Amino acid sequence: MAFITLDRKAFHHNLNMISKQLQSRDKIALVLKDNAYGHGLKQIAQVASKYGVTRAVVRTIDEAEQVRDKFHYILVLADTPAVLMPAYCFTINAMEQIKSFPPGSRVELKVDTGMHRNGVPPHLLHHAFEKISKNGLKLEGVMTHHRSADEMGSEYFWQRHTFESVKREALMLAKRYGFSKLRFHSANSAATFRSHEGHDDMVRVGIAAYGCLEMPEGLPQPDLLPILSLWGEKISQRRLNQGERVGYGGCFSADRQLQVSNYDVGYADGLLRTASNRYSAPGGEKMLGRVSMDNCSFVGEADQLLIFNDARSYAHAAGTISYEVLVGLDPRLPRKIIE
Ligand SMILES: *Cc1c(COP(=O)(O)O)cnc(C)c1O
């Protein structure tokens, strides 16, 4: 059966690089949403917590429950509890959501400093604090999210600038409404490495920890290592004669005699179809023909084939980003940690 391996040493290396950039381990809040970017929530939480990461960011309450004994602090990005759940902090993504939290809930307010996706606009900060207080919620933090930290240009800087003024106002409001010690955070992976400033009280790092951060030329290029490898197991093999074609539509045609092997990974496992016939595995084996639901074909005879060990190269062939390749990996694939 196809499987995934996770390189513990590479993961530690990435966490070391992030700690070095932050000059602290304590500021790391590891983003574990969506099955830890497809790496396996349990496996990554286990290794991260052993390393000394104490904060995690997840998407849902269900994810939070699975890692609750591993971290001191867990921020839920997009879920609303039906009953009081004091073990977690919950993100307020919209003003209307404030009334939905059970009184006593620990919350953090997302402010929209320019991405225009989630969060309350800065000019309604006062209104939000008032509502949070009225509804008996415990405000612990104020956060924002960058839309362009991984792009050249000034956008990162004006969002930072806006967030700095949000922070000043939030501190004043916190005093007025009796919320003490607000936590501020804004940086994702790209923002963490883009500048030594702007780390606030913590950073929410995802893709950098998984070793697949991509920064454009001209911006700092951190030395990070991808930690996930996808392996396929051979189901069958055959010799192609010149002119014989492979897979649906026969879009690959052999220009000479070739050995072709068929592996047990397909788009049902998350192997994107858009890389069909235009990708080569790290060992140089060319993908032949279309990726089908449960299969893909490569040149050669290897019993086990390393399909990728850097999601970025598969993503480039598929016309997308590593995030999409990684989170698409079927949670049913076994995941082994390699020491
Ligand atoms: C996913 C996410 C992150 C992590 O982004 P990376 O680019 O993977 O570091 C940080 N903050 C929020 C709000 C997110 O949704």
Coordinates of C-alpha atoms in Angstrom, one line a residue, residues 110-122 143-145 159 162 166:
K110 CA -9.4 38.9 14.3
V111 CA -9.0 42.4 12.8
D112 CA -9.1 43.0 9.0
T113 CA -6.1 45.1 8.2
G114 CA -6.4 44.7 4.5
M115 CA -6.9 41.1 3.4
H116 CA -10.7 41.6 3.4
R117 CA -11.4 38.0 4.1
N118 CA -12.2 37.6 7.8
G119 CA -12.1 39.9 10.8
V120 CA -13.7 43.1 12.0
P121 CA -12.6 46.4 10.4
P122 CA -10.3 48.6 12.5
M143 CA -4.7 39.2 15.6
T144 CA -4.6 39.8 11.9
H145 CA -3.5 38.0 8.8
Q159 CA -0.7 46.0 6.8
T162 CA -2.2 49.3 10.3
V166 CA -4.8 48.6 16.0

